[in-house]
XYZ file of N, CA and C in Angstrom:
183
model
N 6.881 3.520 -24.247
C 7.906 2.984 -25.135
C 8.169 1.631 -24.286
N 9.116 1.533 -22.880
C 8.774 0.645 -22.694
C 10.250 0.264 -22.231
N 10.540 -1.307 -22.180
C 11.896 -1.766 -22.168
C 12.564 -2.206 -23.494
N 13.729 -1.770 -23.916
C 14.497 -2.031 -24.791
C 15.807 -3.009 -24.743
N 15.716 -3.767 -25.366
C 17.398 -4.579 -25.187
C 18.189 -4.089 -26.208
N 19.451 -3.288 -26.021
C 20.562 -2.920 -26.862
C 21.842 -3.657 -26.578
N 22.324 -4.196 -27.410
C 23.571 -4.815 -27.309
C 23.687 -5.636 -26.150
N 22.822 -6.495 -25.759
C 22.404 -7.457 -24.809
C 22.284 -6.709 -23.516
N 22.073 -5.685 -23.395
C 21.478 -4.760 -22.056
C 20.068 -4.617 -22.069
N 19.213 -4.411 -20.895
C 18.219 -3.781 -20.770
C 18.112 -2.370 -20.359
N 17.251 -1.505 -21.024
C 17.022 -0.461 -20.483
C 15.688 0.227 -20.613
N 15.392 0.863 -19.959
C 13.655 1.527 -19.994
C 13.730 2.847 -20.518
N 12.471 3.183 -21.444
C 12.512 4.446 -21.981
C 10.906 4.684 -21.720
N 10.814 5.686 -21.145
C 9.630 6.553 -20.858
C 8.785 6.930 -22.179
N 7.439 7.283 -22.261
C 6.496 7.604 -23.075
C 7.191 8.337 -24.256
N 7.965 9.851 -23.520
C 8.124 10.867 -24.294
C 9.624 10.580 -24.633
N 10.194 9.098 -24.624
C 11.285 8.801 -25.422
C 12.619 8.902 -24.624
N 12.823 9.417 -23.379
C 13.715 9.635 -22.631
C 14.018 8.458 -22.212
N 15.532 7.994 -21.628
C 15.766 6.985 -20.995
C 15.759 6.886 -19.441
N 15.090 5.870 -18.792
C 15.346 6.093 -17.523
C 16.715 5.505 -16.989
N 17.285 6.334 -15.713
C 18.528 6.033 -15.164
C 18.311 6.252 -13.758
N 19.141 6.013 -12.891
C 19.049 6.108 -11.327
C 17.765 5.741 -10.674
N 17.119 4.574 -10.827
C 15.331 4.893 -10.763
C 15.225 3.328 -10.619
N 14.103 3.165 -10.153
C 13.467 1.905 -10.033
C 12.306 1.880 -10.739
N 12.227 0.994 -11.587
C 11.049 0.751 -12.519
C 10.243 -0.506 -11.767
N 8.658 -0.070 -11.837
C 7.894 -1.159 -11.088
C 6.830 -1.432 -12.263
N 6.709 -2.520 -12.841
C 6.125 -2.720 -13.806
C 4.667 -3.599 -13.527
N 3.674 -3.522 -14.070
C 2.338 -3.957 -13.500
C 2.242 -5.363 -12.962
N 3.047 -6.261 -13.201
C 3.302 -7.505 -12.393
C 3.982 -7.479 -11.063
N 4.594 -6.518 -10.818
C 5.174 -6.056 -9.542
C 6.734 -6.772 -9.602
N 6.806 -6.516 -10.810
C 8.757 -6.499 -10.907
C 9.377 -5.217 -10.538
N 10.048 -5.205 -9.912
C 10.790 -4.137 -9.425
C 12.379 -4.373 -10.211
N 12.649 -3.076 -10.863
C 13.802 -3.456 -11.557
C 14.661 -2.206 -11.392
N 15.931 -2.404 -10.876
C 16.911 -1.458 -10.322
C 17.739 -1.011 -11.568
N 17.455 0.410 -11.997
C 18.398 0.653 -13.119
C 19.738 1.859 -12.810
N 20.901 1.541 -13.072
C 22.118 2.309 -12.542
C 22.095 3.537 -13.573
N 23.457 4.342 -13.290
C 23.461 5.403 -13.748
C 23.767 5.790 -15.333
N 24.104 4.843 -15.807
C 23.972 4.732 -17.322
C 22.809 4.384 -18.015
N 21.691 3.576 -17.276
C 20.668 3.181 -17.482
C 20.370 1.816 -17.739
N 21.311 1.138 -17.665
C 21.323 -0.414 -17.709
C 20.756 -1.157 -16.509
N 19.997 -2.225 -16.742
C 19.325 -2.709 -15.465
C 20.058 -3.579 -14.701
N 20.343 -2.976 -13.374
C 21.130 -4.078 -12.467
C 20.859 -5.117 -12.175
N 19.507 -5.218 -11.704
C 18.684 -6.207 -10.849
C 17.145 -6.032 -11.007
N 16.752 -7.159 -11.088
C 15.431 -7.360 -11.447
C 14.669 -8.514 -10.354
N 13.630 -8.132 -9.554
C 12.995 -9.218 -8.815
C 11.385 -9.018 -8.810
N 10.771 -10.134 -8.761
C 9.390 -9.877 -8.415
C 9.122 -10.110 -6.876
N 8.287 -9.088 -6.151
C 8.284 -8.975 -4.889
C 6.761 -9.333 -4.284
N 6.672 -10.203 -3.329
C 5.365 -10.544 -2.846
C 4.781 -9.650 -2.141
N 3.537 -9.364 -1.906
C 2.863 -8.179 -1.093
C 3.545 -8.120 0.333
N 4.192 -9.313 0.726
C 5.044 -8.777 2.227
C 6.302 -8.175 2.022
N 6.786 -8.191 0.971
C 8.377 -7.794 0.956
C 7.995 -6.065 0.844
N 9.368 -5.354 0.895
C 9.426 -4.151 1.101
C 10.269 -4.086 -0.106
N 10.394 -2.617 -0.616
C 11.581 -2.096 -1.553
C 13.219 -2.092 -0.716
N 12.857 -1.874 0.320
C 14.141 -1.880 1.521
C 14.594 -3.284 1.197
N 13.858 -4.244 1.236
C 14.412 -5.575 1.251
C 14.845 -5.986 0.144
N 14.420 -5.749 -0.914
C 14.676 -5.637 -2.331
C 16.433 -5.213 -2.143
N 16.614 -3.884 -2.126
C 17.638 -3.248 -1.949
C 18.477 -3.853 -1.359
N 18.562 -4.150 0.168
C 19.531 -5.133 1.110
C 19.869 -6.504 0.364
N 18.806 -7.024 -0.382
C 19.149 -8.571 -1.034
C 20.342 -8.189 -2.296
N 19.906 -7.070 -2.998
C 20.484 -7.011 -4.337
C 21.568 -5.751 -4.408
N 21.947 -4.952 -3.383
C 22.679 -4.107 -3.514
C 22.321 -2.747 -4.338
């Protein structure tokens, strides 16, 4: 399924049709997207090979 835009907000759906929430989705191009409890994308960033997921969270809350 993948990313779907609904009413201006981005959501991620797994292949089984369930929406992801409270999760970090990592795309094949090293884009990390943080999803909050209602499933909306909160932050998205591309990380270089030297950055860690902890740095992503400290920068993006």
